[in-house]
Amino acid sequence: MRTISSWWVSAMAETFKWHGLPITPLFNEANIALDSLTVKESRYPQSNVSILWHAAQMAIEQRGEQLNLGIAVGGGMNVRAIPVIGLALLKQDCVLSAYKLILRYQKLIGDTTNAQLIEQQTGQALLRFHFASSTCAIGTQSYEAAMAFCVKIARTVAGKQWRPNLVCVQRREPCEELKQYFNCAIEYGAPHHEIHFQANAQVVHAQLQQGIVAEKHKAISQVLILLLEQQLASGELSCRSMAQMLSMSEKTLQRRLSAEDTSYRTLLDALRQEKSCALLRESNLSLSEIAYLCGYSELSAFHHAFKRWFAVSPSEYRSEKRFLYAPKEEIIYGEKALNE
């Protein structure tokens, strides 16, 4: 059974309430308990959510109003509040990397949408949206909410003026709200719901820019830590990719780190230790979620690394004795780096 997270359904409820819709009868009609939205682990069948969309749209039409609920919900999302990866999204250096990150974790929001990222040789890219089949037909609101949500992510990362090159929708009738929100050409009656955009546009965040500009005057290890913190949740953590961001070869980066009595692996391990311990102590995230946030694609890899660091498993560390554990070997960043 395909399900959607309580975070997404809560956003729907907030938007409906903001526009004066009677959310209690709407949720009752969809057989979704409003009080269950406060439980972050709650998941709701896609068919029930589709009924909720339909009921809300009918309520809007009965009032004689013109309102695109999909745009209202998706465009009103708080990116910072996205489960697990909200803050990590804000650190991405381009829209493409932000989309790769959200697609990697899309099942945390729901397993009903299969968004596909297609990169083209021309420097363009597109997001194609497809909802899994269900006993209840998927309305245009679901598609357009997902598309508006992705554009909201892009504008949070790249600035409010960001806009796609083209948006394709299956609806045939023109919609002024789509044109106003996406601020680009709209193709109606398209075979797929798609967002076309420029893939190679970089967004340099102020903090990261300051670190790179000051790179000539600081230890390279300090700049590398800044980059690793930005990229950790993305999983793109190879030494080669970090070197490219610093406009140097992998061998040059390794040589400069060695001159500071440290290494790429040492710095990455130290950051992962710090991040994982903080999340285990201060959050209720699952071990799988913590593993992903620390740059591991598999829980087993995180488990093995954590046991190597602390000689206990992540779940044991999280127990009441977690403060008794310390790393098996002290991580040293290098005297030269620390003294500068």
Coordinates of C-alpha atoms in Angstrom, one line a residue:
M1 CA 0.0 0.0 0.0
R2 CA 1.4 3.4 -1.0
T3 CA 1.5 6.0 1.8
I4 CA 2.2 9.6 2.4
S5 CA 3.9 11.0 5.6
S6 CA 2.1 13.1 8.2
W7 CA 4.4 16.0 7.4
W8 CA 3.0 16.4 3.9
V9 CA -0.6 15.9 5.1
S10 CA -0.1 18.4 7.9
A11 CA 1.0 20.9 5.3
M12 CA -2.2 20.3 3.5
A13 CA -4.2 20.8 6.6
E14 CA -2.5 24.1 7.4
T15 CA -3.1 25.4 3.9
F16 CA -6.8 24.4 3.9
K17 CA -7.2 26.1 7.3
W18 CA -5.5 29.2 6.0
H19 CA -8.0 29.4 3.2
G20 CA -10.9 29.0 5.5
L21 CA -11.8 25.4 4.6
P22 CA -13.6 23.2 7.2
I23 CA -10.7 20.8 7.8
T24 CA -12.5 18.6 10.4
P25 CA -15.3 17.5 8.0
L26 CA -12.8 17.2 5.1
F27 CA -10.5 15.0 7.1
N28 CA -13.5 12.9 8.4
E29 CA -14.6 12.4 4.8
A30 CA -11.2 11.1 3.9
N31 CA -11.1 8.9 7.1
I32 CA -7.9 10.6 8.3
A33 CA -7.7 11.4 12.1
L34 CA -6.6 15.0 12.5
D35 CA -5.0 14.3 15.9
S36 CA -2.7 11.7 14.3
L37 CA -0.9 14.4 12.3
T38 CA 1.1 15.3 15.4
V39 CA 2.8 11.9 15.3
K40 CA 5.6 12.2 12.8
E41 CA 5.7 8.4 12.2
S42 CA 2.1 8.5 10.9
R43 CA 1.6 7.5 7.3
Y44 CA -1.7 7.7 5.3
P45 CA -2.8 5.7 2.3
Q46 CA -2.6 7.5 -1.0
S47 CA -6.3 6.7 -1.7
N48 CA -7.3 8.5 1.5
V49 CA -5.2 11.6 0.6
S50 CA -6.7 11.6 -2.9
I51 CA -10.1 11.7 -1.3
L52 CA -9.0 14.6 0.9
W53 CA -7.7 16.6 -2.2
H54 CA -11.0 16.0 -4.0
A55 CA -13.2 17.0 -1.0
A56 CA -11.2 20.2 -0.5
Q57 CA -11.5 21.1 -4.2
M58 CA -15.2 20.5 -4.1
A59 CA -15.5 22.8 -1.0
I60 CA -13.6 25.5 -2.9
E61 CA -15.9 25.2 -6.0
Q62 CA -19.0 25.3 -3.8
R63 CA -17.8 28.7 -2.5
G64 CA -17.5 29.9 -6.1
E65 CA -13.8 30.6 -5.7
Q66 CA -10.9 30.1 -8.1
L67 CA -8.0 28.6 -6.1
N68 CA -5.4 26.1 -7.3
L69 CA -5.0 24.0 -4.1
G70 CA -1.9 22.2 -5.5
I71 CA 0.0 25.5 -5.9
A72 CA -1.2 26.8 -2.6
V73 CA 0.0 23.7 -0.7
G74 CA 3.2 23.0 -2.5
G75 CA 4.2 26.6 -2.7
G76 CA 3.5 27.2 1.0
M77 CA 5.8 24.4 2.2
N78 CA 8.5 25.3 4.7
V79 CA 11.7 23.8 3.3
R80 CA 13.5 24.0 6.7
A81 CA 10.8 21.7 8.2
I82 CA 11.3 18.9 5.6
P83 CA 11.9 15.7 7.7
V84 CA 15.6 14.8 8.1
I85 CA 17.0 16.9 5.2
G86 CA 15.4 20.4 5.5
L87 CA 18.6 22.1 6.8
A88 CA 20.8 20.0 4.5
L89 CA 18.9 21.3 1.5
L90 CA 19.7 24.9 2.5
K91 CA 23.4 24.2 2.1
Q92 CA 23.3 22.8 -1.4
D93 CA 25.3 24.8 -4.0
C94 CA 23.0 24.4 -6.9
V95 CA 19.4 23.4 -7.7
L96 CA 20.5 20.2 -9.3
S97 CA 22.3 19.0 -6.1
A98 CA 19.2 20.0 -4.1
Y99 CA 17.0 17.9 -6.3
K100 CA 19.3 14.9 -6.1
L101 CA 19.2 15.2 -2.3
I102 CA 15.4 15.4 -2.1
L103 CA 15.0 12.4 -4.5
R104 CA 17.4 10.4 -2.4
Y105 CA 15.1 10.8 0.6
Q106 CA 11.8 11.1 -1.2
K107 CA 10.4 8.0 0.5
L108 CA 10.6 9.8 3.9
I109 CA 7.9 12.1 2.5
G110 CA 5.9 9.4 0.7
D111 CA 6.3 6.4 -1.5
T112 CA 3.5 7.5 -3.8
T113 CA 5.5 9.8 -6.1
N114 CA 8.2 8.6 -8.4
A115 CA 10.1 11.7 -9.4
Q116 CA 12.8 11.1 -12.0
L117 CA 15.7 13.4 -12.6
I118 CA 16.9 13.4 -16.2
E119 CA 20.2 15.3 -17.0
Q120 CA 20.8 16.2 -20.6
Q121 CA 24.1 16.9 -22.5
T122 CA 23.0 20.4 -23.3
G123 CA 23.3 21.5 -19.7
Q124 CA 19.6 21.2 -19.2
A125 CA 17.8 18.9 -16.9
L126 CA 14.2 18.0 -16.1
L127 CA 12.2 16.5 -13.2
R128 CA 9.4 14.1 -14.4
F129 CA 6.7 13.2 -11.9
H130 CA 4.7 10.0 -11.8
F131 CA 2.3 8.9 -9.1
A132 CA 1.9 5.1 -8.4
S133 CA -1.4 3.6 -9.3
S134 CA -4.1 3.5 -6.6
T135 CA -7.7 2.6 -6.1
C136 CA -8.4 6.3 -6.1
A137 CA -7.6 8.4 -9.2
I138 CA -4.8 10.9 -8.7
G139 CA -6.0 14.4 -9.3
T140 CA -4.1 17.3 -10.8
Q141 CA -3.7 18.8 -7.3
S142 CA -1.3 16.0 -6.3
Y143 CA 0.9 16.5 -9.3
E144 CA 0.9 20.3 -9.2
A145 CA 1.5 20.4 -5.4
A146 CA 4.6 18.2 -5.9
M147 CA 5.8 20.4 -8.7
A148 CA 5.2 23.6 -6.7
F149 CA 7.0 22.1 -3.8
C150 CA 10.1 21.3 -5.9
V151 CA 10.1 24.9 -7.3
K152 CA 9.9 26.2 -3.7
I153 CA 13.0 24.1 -2.9
A154 CA 14.8 25.6 -5.9
R155 CA 13.9 29.2 -4.9
T156 CA 15.0 28.5 -1.3
V157 CA 18.4 27.4 -2.6
A158 CA 18.9 29.7 -5.5
G159 CA 16.8 32.8 -4.6
K160 CA 13.3 33.9 -5.0
Q161 CA 13.8 35.0 -8.6
W162 CA 14.7 31.4 -9.8
R163 CA 12.3 30.0 -12.4
P164 CA 12.2 26.9 -14.6
N165 CA 12.7 27.1 -18.3
L166 CA 9.5 25.2 -19.0
V167 CA 6.8 23.5 -17.0
C168 CA 4.7 20.7 -18.6
V169 CA 1.3 19.7 -17.2
Q170 CA -1.3 17.2 -18.3
R171 CA -4.2 19.5 -17.7
R172 CA -5.6 20.9 -20.9
E173 CA -7.2 24.1 -19.7
P174 CA -5.0 27.1 -19.1
C175 CA -4.5 28.2 -15.5
E176 CA -3.4 31.7 -14.6
E177 CA -2.2 30.6 -11.2
L178 CA 0.3 28.1 -12.7
K179 CA 1.7 30.9 -14.9
Q180 CA 2.0 33.3 -12.0
Y181 CA 3.7 30.8 -9.7
F182 CA 6.1 29.1 -12.1
N183 CA 6.8 32.4 -14.0
C184 CA 7.8 30.6 -17.2
A185 CA 6.3 29.0 -20.3
I186 CA 3.6 26.4 -19.6
E187 CA 2.9 23.5 -21.9
Y188 CA -0.7 22.2 -21.4
G189 CA -1.9 18.7 -22.4
A190 CA 1.6 17.3 -22.1
P191 CA 2.2 13.6 -21.9
H192 CA 4.1 14.0 -18.5
H193 CA 4.2 16.4 -15.6
E194 CA 7.7 17.9 -15.9
I195 CA 9.9 20.8 -14.7
H196 CA 12.7 21.8 -17.2
F197 CA 15.6 23.8 -15.7
Q198 CA 19.2 24.9 -16.2
A199 CA 21.3 22.2 -14.5
N200 CA 24.7 23.8 -14.4
A201 CA 23.8 27.1 -12.6
Q202 CA 25.8 27.3 -9.4
V203 CA 24.7 28.9 -6.1
V204 CA 27.6 29.9 -3.9
H205 CA 26.5 30.4 -0.3
A206 CA 28.0 33.3 1.6
Q207 CA 29.6 31.1 4.3
L208 CA 31.1 28.8 1.7
Q209 CA 32.3 31.6 -0.5
Q210 CA 34.0 33.3 2.5
G211 CA 35.8 30.0 3.3
I212 CA 37.0 29.5 -0.3
V213 CA 38.1 33.1 -0.7
A214 CA 40.1 32.8 2.5
E215 CA 41.5 29.5 1.4
K216 CA 44.9 31.1 0.7
H217 CA 45.2 32.4 4.2
K218 CA 43.8 29.4 6.1
A219 CA 44.7 25.7 6.6
I220 CA 43.2 23.7 3.8
S221 CA 41.8 21.3 6.4
Q222 CA 39.5 24.1 7.7
V223 CA 38.1 24.8 4.2
L224 CA 37.7 21.1 3.5
I225 CA 35.6 20.7 6.7
L226 CA 33.4 23.6 5.6
L227 CA 32.8 21.8 2.3
L228 CA 32.2 18.4 3.9
E229 CA 29.6 19.9 6.3
Q230 CA 27.8 21.2 3.2
Q231 CA 27.9 18.0 1.3
L232 CA 27.5 15.4 4.1
A233 CA 23.9 14.5 3.6
S234 CA 24.2 14.5 -0.2
G235 CA 26.4 11.4 -0.1
E236 CA 28.8 13.0 -2.7
L237 CA 31.8 12.7 -0.5
S238 CA 34.7 11.5 -2.6
C239 CA 38.1 13.2 -2.2
R240 CA 38.1 13.9 -5.9
S241 CA 34.8 15.8 -5.8
M242 CA 36.0 17.9 -2.9
A243 CA 39.2 18.7 -4.7
Q244 CA 37.3 19.8 -7.8
M245 CA 35.2 22.2 -5.6
L246 CA 38.5 23.7 -4.4
S247 CA 39.8 24.0 -7.9
M248 CA 42.8 21.6 -7.4
S249 CA 43.7 18.1 -8.2
E250 CA 43.0 15.2 -5.8
K251 CA 46.8 14.7 -5.3
T252 CA 47.3 18.4 -4.5
L253 CA 44.6 18.3 -1.9
Q254 CA 46.0 15.1 -0.3
R255 CA 49.5 16.6 -0.3
R256 CA 48.4 19.8 1.4
L257 CA 46.4 17.9 4.0
S258 CA 49.5 15.7 4.7
A259 CA 51.5 18.9 5.2
E260 CA 49.0 19.7 8.0
D261 CA 49.5 16.3 9.6
T262 CA 46.0 15.1 8.7
S263 CA 44.2 13.3 5.8
Y264 CA 40.9 13.4 4.0
R265 CA 39.7 10.2 5.7
T266 CA 40.6 11.5 9.1
L267 CA 38.6 14.7 8.6
L268 CA 35.6 12.9 7.1
D269 CA 35.5 10.4 10.0
A270 CA 35.8 13.2 12.6
L271 CA 32.9 15.0 11.0
R272 CA 30.8 11.9 10.8
Q273 CA 31.5 11.0 14.4
E274 CA 30.5 14.5 15.6
K275 CA 27.3 14.5 13.5
S276 CA 26.2 11.0 14.3
C277 CA 26.7 11.4 18.1
A278 CA 24.8 14.7 18.1
L279 CA 21.9 13.2 16.2
L280 CA 21.8 10.1 18.4
R281 CA 21.7 12.2 21.6
E282 CA 19.5 15.1 20.5
S283 CA 17.0 13.7 18.0
N284 CA 14.4 10.9 17.7
L285 CA 15.5 10.1 14.1
S286 CA 15.7 6.5 13.2
L287 CA 19.1 4.9 12.7
S288 CA 18.6 4.7 9.0
E289 CA 17.8 8.5 8.8
I290 CA 20.9 9.3 10.8
A291 CA 23.0 7.0 8.6
Y292 CA 21.8 8.9 5.5
L293 CA 22.4 12.3 7.1
C294 CA 26.0 11.2 7.8
G295 CA 26.6 10.3 4.2
Y296 CA 26.1 6.6 4.3
S297 CA 23.9 4.9 1.7
E298 CA 23.4 1.8 3.8
L299 CA 22.6 1.4 7.5
S300 CA 25.1 -1.5 7.7
A301 CA 28.0 0.7 6.7
F302 CA 27.1 3.3 9.3
H303 CA 26.8 0.5 11.9
H304 CA 30.3 -0.9 11.1
A305 CA 31.9 2.6 11.1
F306 CA 30.3 3.6 14.4
K307 CA 31.4 0.3 16.1
R308 CA 34.9 0.9 14.8
W309 CA 34.9 4.4 16.4
F310 CA 33.2 3.6 19.8
A311 CA 33.3 -0.2 20.1
V312 CA 29.5 -0.1 20.6
S313 CA 26.6 0.0 18.2
P314 CA 24.6 3.2 17.5
S315 CA 21.6 1.9 19.4
E316 CA 23.8 1.1 22.4
Y317 CA 25.3 4.6 22.3
R318 CA 21.8 6.0 22.3
S319 CA 21.0 4.1 25.5
E320 CA 21.4 5.6 29.0
K321 CA 25.1 4.7 29.0
R322 CA 25.9 6.7 25.8
F323 CA 27.9 9.4 27.7
L324 CA 30.3 6.8 29.0
Y325 CA 31.7 6.1 25.5
A326 CA 34.5 7.9 23.8
P327 CA 36.2 7.2 20.5
K328 CA 38.6 4.3 20.5
E329 CA 41.3 6.6 19.1
E330 CA 41.5 10.3 19.4
I331 CA 41.1 12.1 16.1
I332 CA 43.8 14.7 15.6
Y333 CA 43.2 17.4 13.0
G334 CA 46.9 18.4 12.9
E335 CA 48.8 20.8 15.0
K336 CA 49.5 23.1 12.1
A337 CA 45.8 23.4 11.3
L338 CA 44.8 24.0 14.9
N339 CA 47.4 26.6 15.6
E340 CA 46.5 28.8 12.6

